Amino acid sequence: MTRYQHLANLLAQRIEQGLYRSGERLPSVRTLSQEHGVSISTIQQAYQILENLQLIVPQPRSGYFVSSRRAQPPVPAMTRPVQRPVEVTQWDEVMMLLDARADKEMISFGGGSPDLNQPSLKPLWREMSRIAQHNPGEMLSYDVLEGRLELREQIARLMLDGGSTVAANEIVITNGCHGALSLALLSVCQPGDIVAVESPSFHGTMQMLRGFNIKAIEIPTDPQTGISIEALELALEQWPIKAVILVPNCNNPLGFIMPEARKRQVLALAQRHDIVIVEDDIYGELAAEYPRPRTIHSFDIDGRVLLCSSFTKTVAPGLRVGWIVPGRYYDRVMHMKYAAGGFNVPGTQMAVAAFIRNGHYHRHVRRMRQIYQLNMERYTCWVRQYFPVEICVTRPQGSFLLWVELPEQVDMVCVSKQLCQLKIQAAAGSLFSASGKYRNCLRINVALPPNEKNREALKKMGEAIHIAMEE
């Protein structure tokens, strides 16, 4: 992160926290230059970022002032799903979301793809080219079932940042995080079992439950602290729940990071009721604060936490390189991987291993944290500007997903179909509920560059929502 970007982040936080109030004059360029020990041009670049984010406005001969903006919308309240096991629905809506990927003209606010156009990815493309040129036989051969050793060694080193100390031989490479989650469920559940999930929860995970004929019980979830421990305990006492699936770090779709104390509580609850925790840590590396938050797995002492992750969100989804740390279920996971024909592509594993080993991965992730944080600020400003005043908006602590709760009368399922005709894709909140709740909510991908084209698309989305409110 450059000095001016760091300073822009610091000033933006002070504005959001109310330390600089609406309409208040900011310190002069010269004053900030002396205070932070940086050049005047650095301060000017930082102020330019804040001006682009519409957080400040310049006034000739008077300096910079905090924008007179609409009040910060409240955070959504604790969710209240029906707490009984249900069969997962919404498959048709998920297919519509996936089918839209084929339309290159579609502006996809509904997808979960990261920004793939950053120069920090160039070393990865060079590694892939080098491997194809110099190791064609190895690249096209069968992989070992557990995955390339050099990659598992690099992943073990990365996991230290999340507090987990594992050996390379405890890690199994998978076909993305989706493959890791599938292996976890196949290894610990049978058809007809019940699994507890956060509510709202990632639609891909719930469609796995549907495909494996597993029922879901949605647990109330706080948009700032995560799953309700009390509600989960009550559900465990009432139903024969086999496992709980959690995304505790930079949650999808709510964006929270579960506090460490609550992570320990949910693990203690799992131990007391002897259930499995399937932990999805795919977004953990994209936490805004560094060092990154610890995983629940890092507190596990008896192998009941199956940690799943991948490079899909931090690097690129097309690599299809993920992993699982199965704990006590290692042999079962290996059997399920073999049964599913789950050998991995050697070439992409070799490229990712070199990308990490040579220091490019950490540089890329640092860059993306910064970009997504600035994107989040700008998109949140646009949502406040173009959406109804009655909205509630999450305060993501990392990653690139924003959750918006609209007035009850807005049906985003209907609005999304209308937006598709305008080549704008939105993810209605009902996708993230086993029973189809949250029809008045939507998830927005802010990894899309905050350019004029995407700003105009978000404005059209706001107009469609306003019209839906009036009907």
Coordinates of C-alpha atoms in Angstrom, one line a residue:
M1 CA 0.0 0.0 0.0
T2 CA 1.4 3.4 -1.0
R3 CA 1.7 6.2 1.5
Y4 CA -1.1 8.3 -0.1
Q5 CA -3.4 5.2 -0.1
H6 CA -2.7 4.5 3.5
L7 CA -3.4 8.2 4.4
A8 CA -6.6 8.2 2.4
N9 CA -7.8 5.1 4.3
L10 CA -7.0 6.7 7.6
L11 CA -8.9 9.9 6.7
A12 CA -11.8 8.0 5.3
Q13 CA -12.1 6.0 8.6
R14 CA -12.1 9.3 10.6
I15 CA -14.9 10.6 8.5
E16 CA -17.0 7.5 8.8
Q17 CA -16.4 7.4 12.5
G18 CA -17.6 11.0 12.8
L19 CA -14.3 12.5 13.9
Y20 CA -14.6 14.9 11.0
R21 CA -18.3 15.8 10.8
S22 CA -20.4 16.7 7.7
G23 CA -19.4 20.1 6.4
E24 CA -16.3 20.4 8.6
R25 CA -13.1 21.8 7.1
L26 CA -10.3 19.3 6.9
P27 CA -6.7 20.2 7.9
S28 CA -4.7 22.0 5.2
V29 CA -2.4 20.1 2.8
R30 CA 0.6 21.7 4.5
T31 CA -0.6 20.9 8.0
L32 CA -1.2 17.2 7.2
S33 CA 2.2 17.1 5.4
Q34 CA 3.9 18.2 8.5
E35 CA 1.8 16.0 10.8
H36 CA 2.5 12.8 8.9
G37 CA 6.0 13.5 7.6
V38 CA 5.1 13.1 4.0
S39 CA 5.3 15.4 0.9
I40 CA 2.6 17.8 -0.1
S41 CA 2.0 15.8 -3.3
T42 CA 1.3 12.7 -1.2
I43 CA -1.4 14.6 0.7
Q44 CA -2.9 15.9 -2.5
Q45 CA -3.1 12.4 -3.9
A46 CA -4.8 11.2 -0.8
Y47 CA -7.3 14.0 -1.0
Q48 CA -7.9 13.2 -4.6
I49 CA -8.9 9.6 -3.6
L50 CA -11.3 11.0 -1.0
E51 CA -12.8 13.4 -3.5
N52 CA -13.4 10.6 -6.0
L53 CA -15.1 8.7 -3.3
Q54 CA -17.4 11.8 -2.7
L55 CA -16.3 11.9 0.9
I56 CA -14.8 15.4 0.6
V57 CA -15.4 18.5 -1.6
P58 CA -12.8 21.2 -2.5
Q59 CA -13.8 24.9 -2.1
P60 CA -11.6 27.4 -3.9
R61 CA -9.3 29.3 -1.6
S62 CA -10.8 27.6 1.4
G63 CA -9.5 24.0 1.3
Y64 CA -11.3 20.7 1.6
F65 CA -14.5 20.0 3.5
V66 CA -16.3 16.8 4.5
S67 CA -19.2 16.2 2.1
S68 CA -22.7 17.0 3.3
R69 CA -24.0 13.4 2.8
R70 CA -27.0 11.5 3.7
A71 CA -26.8 9.9 7.1
Q72 CA -25.1 6.6 7.2
P73 CA -27.8 3.9 6.8
P74 CA -28.2 1.5 9.7
V75 CA -26.8 -2.0 9.8
P76 CA -29.5 -4.8 9.2
A77 CA -30.9 -6.3 12.4
M78 CA -30.3 -9.9 13.5
T79 CA -31.9 -12.2 11.0
R80 CA -35.0 -14.2 12.1
P81 CA -35.4 -17.3 9.9
V82 CA -37.8 -20.1 10.6
Q83 CA -35.8 -22.5 12.9
R84 CA -36.8 -25.9 11.6
P85 CA -35.1 -28.2 9.0
V86 CA -36.2 -27.6 5.4
E87 CA -35.3 -28.8 2.0
V88 CA -33.2 -26.2 0.1
T89 CA -35.0 -24.5 -2.8
Q90 CA -34.1 -21.6 -5.2
W91 CA -32.3 -23.9 -7.7
D92 CA -33.9 -22.2 -10.7
E93 CA -32.9 -18.8 -9.5
V94 CA -29.3 -20.0 -9.0
M95 CA -29.2 -21.3 -12.5
M96 CA -30.4 -18.0 -13.8
L97 CA -27.5 -16.3 -12.0
L98 CA -25.0 -18.8 -13.4
D99 CA -26.4 -18.7 -17.0
A100 CA -25.8 -14.9 -17.0
R101 CA -22.0 -15.5 -17.1
A102 CA -22.3 -16.5 -20.7
D103 CA -23.6 -13.0 -21.6
K104 CA -20.4 -10.8 -22.0
E105 CA -22.5 -7.6 -22.1
M106 CA -24.0 -8.3 -18.7
I107 CA -22.8 -6.1 -15.8
S108 CA -22.6 -8.7 -13.1
F109 CA -23.2 -7.2 -9.7
G110 CA -24.7 -10.6 -8.7
G111 CA -21.7 -12.8 -9.1
G112 CA -18.8 -13.4 -6.7
S113 CA -15.8 -13.1 -9.1
P114 CA -12.7 -11.1 -7.9
D115 CA -11.0 -8.4 -10.0
L116 CA -8.8 -10.2 -12.5
N117 CA -7.3 -7.2 -14.2
Q118 CA -4.6 -6.2 -11.8
P119 CA -0.9 -6.1 -12.8
S120 CA 0.0 -8.0 -9.7
L121 CA -1.3 -11.1 -11.4
K122 CA 1.2 -11.0 -14.3
P123 CA 3.8 -13.1 -12.5
L124 CA 1.2 -15.9 -12.2
W125 CA 0.5 -15.8 -16.0
R126 CA 4.3 -15.9 -16.6
E127 CA 4.6 -19.0 -14.3
M128 CA 1.9 -20.8 -16.2
S129 CA 3.6 -20.0 -19.5
R130 CA 6.9 -21.2 -18.2
I131 CA 5.5 -24.5 -16.9
A132 CA 3.7 -25.1 -20.2
Q133 CA 6.9 -24.5 -22.1
H134 CA 9.4 -26.3 -19.9
N135 CA 7.3 -29.0 -18.1
P136 CA 4.7 -30.2 -20.6
G137 CA 5.0 -33.8 -19.7
E138 CA 4.6 -33.2 -16.0
M139 CA 1.8 -30.7 -16.6
L140 CA -0.3 -33.1 -18.6
S141 CA 0.3 -36.2 -16.4
Y142 CA -1.9 -37.6 -13.6
D143 CA -1.7 -35.8 -10.3
V144 CA -1.2 -37.6 -6.9
L145 CA -4.5 -37.9 -5.1
E146 CA -3.6 -35.5 -2.3
G147 CA -2.2 -32.9 -4.6
R148 CA 1.2 -31.5 -5.4
L149 CA 3.5 -31.5 -2.4
E150 CA 5.2 -28.2 -3.2
L151 CA 1.7 -26.5 -3.2
R152 CA 0.6 -28.2 0.1
E153 CA 3.9 -26.9 1.7
Q154 CA 3.1 -23.4 0.6
I155 CA -0.5 -23.6 1.9
A156 CA 0.8 -24.8 5.3
R157 CA 2.9 -21.7 5.5
L158 CA 0.0 -19.5 4.6
M159 CA -2.2 -21.1 7.2
L160 CA 0.1 -19.9 10.0
D161 CA -1.2 -16.4 9.4
G162 CA -4.7 -17.7 10.4
G163 CA -3.3 -19.3 13.6
S164 CA -3.3 -22.9 12.2
T165 CA -0.2 -25.1 12.4
V166 CA -0.6 -28.0 10.1
A167 CA 1.8 -30.2 8.1
A168 CA 1.7 -30.6 4.3
N169 CA 0.6 -34.2 4.7
E170 CA -2.6 -33.0 6.6
I171 CA -3.8 -31.0 3.5
V172 CA -5.7 -32.3 0.5
I173 CA -5.9 -30.2 -2.7
T174 CA -9.4 -29.9 -4.2
N175 CA -11.2 -28.5 -7.1
G176 CA -11.7 -25.0 -5.6
C177 CA -13.4 -24.4 -2.3
H178 CA -16.6 -25.8 -3.8
G179 CA -14.9 -29.1 -4.1
A180 CA -13.5 -28.9 -0.6
L181 CA -17.0 -28.2 0.9
S182 CA -18.4 -31.1 -1.1
L183 CA -15.8 -33.5 0.2
A184 CA -16.5 -32.3 3.7
L185 CA -20.2 -32.9 3.5
L186 CA -19.8 -36.3 1.7
S187 CA -17.4 -37.4 4.4
V188 CA -19.5 -36.5 7.5
C189 CA -23.2 -36.6 6.3
Q190 CA -25.7 -39.1 4.9
P191 CA -28.8 -38.3 2.8
G192 CA -31.6 -37.2 5.2
D193 CA -29.2 -35.6 7.7
I194 CA -29.6 -32.1 9.1
V195 CA -27.0 -29.4 8.8
A196 CA -27.1 -26.0 10.5
V197 CA -26.2 -22.9 8.4
E198 CA -25.9 -19.2 8.9
S199 CA -28.8 -17.2 7.6
P200 CA -28.3 -15.7 5.1
S201 CA -25.8 -18.2 3.7
F202 CA -23.8 -18.7 0.5
H203 CA -26.2 -20.2 -2.1
G204 CA -23.6 -22.6 -3.5
T205 CA -23.2 -24.3 -0.2
M206 CA -26.9 -24.7 0.2
Q207 CA -27.3 -26.1 -3.3
M208 CA -24.7 -28.8 -2.3
L209 CA -27.0 -29.7 0.6
R210 CA -29.9 -30.0 -1.9
G211 CA -27.9 -32.1 -4.2
F212 CA -26.8 -34.5 -1.4
N213 CA -30.4 -34.7 -0.1
I214 CA -29.4 -33.0 3.2
K215 CA -31.8 -30.7 5.0
A216 CA -30.7 -27.2 6.2
I217 CA -31.8 -25.4 9.4
E218 CA -31.1 -21.7 9.2
I219 CA -29.8 -20.1 12.4
P220 CA -30.3 -16.4 13.2
T221 CA -27.2 -14.4 12.3
D222 CA -26.0 -11.0 13.4
P223 CA -24.5 -8.9 10.5
Q224 CA -21.6 -7.8 12.8
T225 CA -20.8 -10.7 15.0
G226 CA -22.1 -13.8 13.2
I227 CA -24.2 -16.8 14.0
S228 CA -26.3 -16.7 17.2
I229 CA -24.6 -19.1 19.7
E230 CA -27.8 -19.2 21.8
A231 CA -30.0 -20.0 18.8
L232 CA -27.6 -22.6 17.6
E233 CA -27.5 -24.3 21.0
L234 CA -31.3 -24.3 21.1
A235 CA -31.4 -25.9 17.7
L236 CA -28.9 -28.6 18.7
E237 CA -31.1 -29.5 21.7
Q238 CA -34.2 -29.8 19.5
W239 CA -32.8 -31.5 16.3
P240 CA -30.3 -34.2 15.5
I241 CA -27.9 -31.8 13.7
K242 CA -24.9 -33.5 12.2
A243 CA -22.7 -30.4 11.4
V244 CA -22.7 -26.6 11.2
I245 CA -21.3 -24.8 8.2
L246 CA -19.7 -21.4 9.0
V247 CA -18.0 -18.6 7.1
P248 CA -16.6 -16.7 10.1
N249 CA -14.1 -14.5 8.4
C250 CA -15.4 -11.9 5.9
N251 CA -18.6 -13.7 5.7
N252 CA -20.5 -14.2 2.5
P253 CA -22.8 -12.4 2.1
L254 CA -22.8 -10.3 5.3
G255 CA -19.1 -9.4 5.5
F256 CA -18.6 -9.7 9.3
I257 CA -15.6 -11.2 11.1
M258 CA -16.8 -13.3 14.0
P259 CA -15.0 -12.2 17.2
E260 CA -12.5 -14.6 18.6
A261 CA -14.5 -15.2 21.8
R262 CA -17.5 -16.3 19.7
K263 CA -15.3 -18.6 17.6
R264 CA -14.2 -20.3 20.8
Q265 CA -17.8 -20.5 22.0
V266 CA -19.1 -22.1 18.8
L267 CA -16.2 -24.6 19.0
A268 CA -17.0 -25.4 22.6
L269 CA -20.7 -25.9 21.6
A270 CA -19.7 -28.3 18.9
Q271 CA -17.5 -30.3 21.3
R272 CA -20.3 -30.5 23.9
H273 CA -22.8 -31.8 21.3
D274 CA -20.2 -33.8 19.4
I275 CA -20.9 -32.2 16.0
V276 CA -18.7 -31.3 13.1
I277 CA -17.8 -27.7 12.1
V278 CA -17.2 -27.2 8.3
E279 CA -15.3 -23.9 8.2
D280 CA -15.3 -22.0 4.9
D281 CA -12.3 -19.6 5.0
I282 CA -12.3 -18.6 1.3
Y283 CA -12.4 -14.8 2.1
G284 CA -10.2 -14.8 5.3
E285 CA -7.1 -13.5 3.5
L286 CA -9.1 -10.4 2.3
A287 CA -9.8 -9.0 5.7
A288 CA -9.2 -5.3 5.7
E289 CA -7.1 -5.4 8.9
Y290 CA -3.7 -7.1 9.1
P291 CA -2.8 -9.6 10.6
R292 CA -5.7 -11.5 9.2
P293 CA -8.2 -13.0 11.7
R294 CA -7.8 -16.4 13.2
T295 CA -9.8 -19.4 12.0
I296 CA -12.0 -21.5 14.2
H297 CA -9.7 -24.4 13.1
S298 CA -6.8 -22.7 14.9
F299 CA -8.5 -23.4 18.2
D300 CA -9.5 -27.0 17.4
I301 CA -7.7 -29.7 19.4
D302 CA -9.7 -32.8 18.4
G303 CA -9.9 -32.7 14.6
R304 CA -13.6 -31.9 14.4
V305 CA -13.2 -28.7 12.3
L306 CA -12.8 -29.3 8.6
L307 CA -11.2 -26.2 7.2
C308 CA -12.0 -25.4 3.5
S309 CA -10.5 -22.7 1.3
S310 CA -9.1 -21.8 -2.1
F311 CA -7.4 -19.2 -4.2
T312 CA -10.7 -18.5 -6.1
K313 CA -11.3 -15.1 -4.4
T314 CA -7.8 -14.0 -3.6
V315 CA -6.3 -14.9 -7.0
A316 CA -8.5 -16.3 -9.8
P317 CA -11.5 -18.7 -10.0
G318 CA -10.3 -20.3 -13.2
L319 CA -7.3 -21.9 -11.4
R320 CA -9.7 -24.3 -9.6
V321 CA -7.2 -24.8 -6.8
G322 CA -8.6 -25.2 -3.3
W323 CA -7.8 -27.3 -0.3
I324 CA -9.3 -29.0 2.8
V325 CA -7.7 -29.8 6.1
P326 CA -9.9 -32.8 7.1
G327 CA -8.6 -33.5 10.7
R328 CA -9.9 -36.8 12.0
Y329 CA -11.8 -37.3 8.7
Y330 CA -8.6 -37.4 6.5
D331 CA -9.1 -41.1 5.3
R332 CA -12.8 -40.6 4.6
V333 CA -12.0 -37.4 2.6
M334 CA -9.4 -39.2 0.5
H335 CA -11.8 -42.0 -0.2
M336 CA -14.5 -39.6 -1.3
K337 CA -12.1 -37.6 -3.5
Y338 CA -11.0 -40.8 -5.2
A339 CA -14.6 -42.0 -5.6
A340 CA -15.5 -38.6 -7.2
G341 CA -12.6 -38.8 -9.7
G342 CA -11.1 -35.8 -7.9
F343 CA -7.6 -35.7 -9.3
N344 CA -6.4 -32.1 -9.8
V345 CA -4.6 -30.4 -12.7
P346 CA -0.9 -30.4 -12.0
G347 CA -0.1 -27.2 -14.1
T348 CA -2.1 -24.7 -12.1
Q349 CA -0.9 -26.2 -8.8
M350 CA 2.7 -25.8 -9.9
A351 CA 2.1 -22.2 -11.0
V352 CA 0.3 -21.2 -7.8
A353 CA 3.1 -22.8 -5.7
A354 CA 5.7 -20.7 -7.5
F355 CA 3.5 -17.6 -7.3
I356 CA 3.5 -18.0 -3.5
R357 CA 7.1 -19.1 -3.0
N358 CA 8.5 -16.1 -5.0
G359 CA 6.5 -13.6 -2.8
H360 CA 4.0 -12.5 -5.5
Y361 CA 1.0 -13.9 -3.7
H362 CA 1.4 -11.7 -0.6
R363 CA 2.0 -8.6 -2.7
H364 CA -1.1 -9.3 -4.8
V365 CA -3.3 -9.9 -1.7
R366 CA -2.1 -6.7 -0.1
R367 CA -2.9 -4.8 -3.2
M368 CA -6.4 -6.3 -3.5
R369 CA -7.3 -5.6 0.2
Q370 CA -6.6 -2.0 -0.5
I371 CA -8.5 -1.9 -3.8
Y372 CA -11.5 -3.7 -2.4
Q373 CA -11.6 -1.4 0.7
L374 CA -11.7 1.7 -1.6
N375 CA -14.3 0.1 -3.9
M376 CA -16.4 -0.7 -0.8
E377 CA -16.3 3.0 0.2
R378 CA -17.3 4.2 -3.3
Y379 CA -20.1 1.7 -3.9
T380 CA -21.5 2.3 -0.4
C381 CA -21.6 6.0 -1.3
W382 CA -23.5 5.3 -4.5
V383 CA -25.9 3.0 -2.8
R384 CA -26.7 5.8 -0.3
Q385 CA -27.1 8.2 -3.2
Y386 CA -29.3 6.1 -5.5
F387 CA -31.2 3.7 -3.3
P388 CA -34.2 4.5 -1.1
V389 CA -33.5 6.2 2.3
E390 CA -35.1 3.4 4.2
I391 CA -32.3 0.9 3.4
C392 CA -30.0 -0.9 5.8
V393 CA -26.4 -1.7 4.6
T394 CA -23.8 -4.0 6.1
R395 CA -20.3 -2.8 7.1
P396 CA -18.1 -5.5 5.6
Q397 CA -14.8 -6.0 7.4
G398 CA -13.1 -7.2 4.3
S399 CA -13.6 -8.9 0.9
F400 CA -15.8 -7.4 -1.8
L401 CA -19.4 -8.2 -1.0
L402 CA -22.0 -5.8 0.2
W403 CA -25.5 -6.8 1.6
V404 CA -28.4 -4.3 1.3
E405 CA -31.7 -4.7 3.0
L406 CA -34.5 -2.8 1.2
P407 CA -38.1 -1.9 2.4
E408 CA -40.3 -4.9 2.8
Q409 CA -42.5 -4.2 -0.2
V410 CA -39.6 -4.5 -2.7
D411 CA -39.4 -7.9 -4.3
M412 CA -35.8 -8.2 -5.6
V413 CA -36.6 -11.4 -7.4
C414 CA -39.0 -9.5 -9.7
V415 CA -36.7 -6.5 -9.9
S416 CA -33.7 -8.7 -10.9
K417 CA -35.7 -10.1 -13.8
Q418 CA -36.4 -6.6 -15.0
L419 CA -32.8 -5.5 -14.6
C420 CA -31.6 -8.5 -16.8
Q421 CA -33.4 -6.8 -19.7
L422 CA -31.1 -3.8 -19.1
K423 CA -28.0 -6.1 -19.0
I424 CA -27.6 -5.6 -15.3
Q425 CA -27.4 -8.7 -13.0
A426 CA -28.4 -8.5 -9.4
A427 CA -28.4 -11.3 -6.8
A428 CA -31.7 -11.3 -4.9
G429 CA -31.5 -12.1 -1.2
S430 CA -33.7 -15.1 -1.5
L431 CA -30.8 -17.0 -3.2
F432 CA -29.1 -17.0 0.2
S433 CA -31.9 -18.6 2.1
A434 CA -32.9 -22.3 2.2
S435 CA -36.5 -21.3 2.4
G436 CA -36.5 -18.3 0.1
K437 CA -36.4 -15.5 2.7
Y438 CA -34.8 -12.1 2.1
R439 CA -36.7 -11.3 -1.1
N440 CA -36.3 -7.6 -0.1
C441 CA -32.5 -7.9 0.0
L442 CA -29.6 -8.1 -2.5
R443 CA -25.9 -8.8 -2.5
I444 CA -23.6 -6.5 -4.6
N445 CA -20.2 -7.4 -5.8
V446 CA -17.9 -4.4 -5.4
A447 CA -14.9 -6.0 -7.1
L448 CA -16.3 -4.5 -10.3
P449 CA -14.2 -1.4 -11.1
P450 CA -16.1 1.7 -9.8
N451 CA -16.1 3.4 -13.2
E452 CA -18.7 5.5 -14.9
K453 CA -20.3 2.5 -16.7
N454 CA -20.8 0.6 -13.4
R455 CA -21.9 3.7 -11.5
E456 CA -24.6 4.3 -14.2
A457 CA -25.7 0.6 -13.9
L458 CA -26.1 0.9 -10.1
K459 CA -28.1 4.1 -10.6
K460 CA -30.5 2.2 -12.9
M461 CA -30.8 -0.5 -10.3
G462 CA -31.7 2.2 -7.8
E463 CA -34.3 3.6 -10.2
A464 CA -35.9 0.1 -10.6
I465 CA -36.0 -0.3 -6.9
H466 CA -37.8 3.1 -6.5
I467 CA -40.3 2.1 -9.1
A468 CA -40.9 -1.2 -7.3
M469 CA -41.7 0.7 -4.1
E470 CA -44.3 2.8 -5.8
E471 CA -46.2 -0.1 -7.4

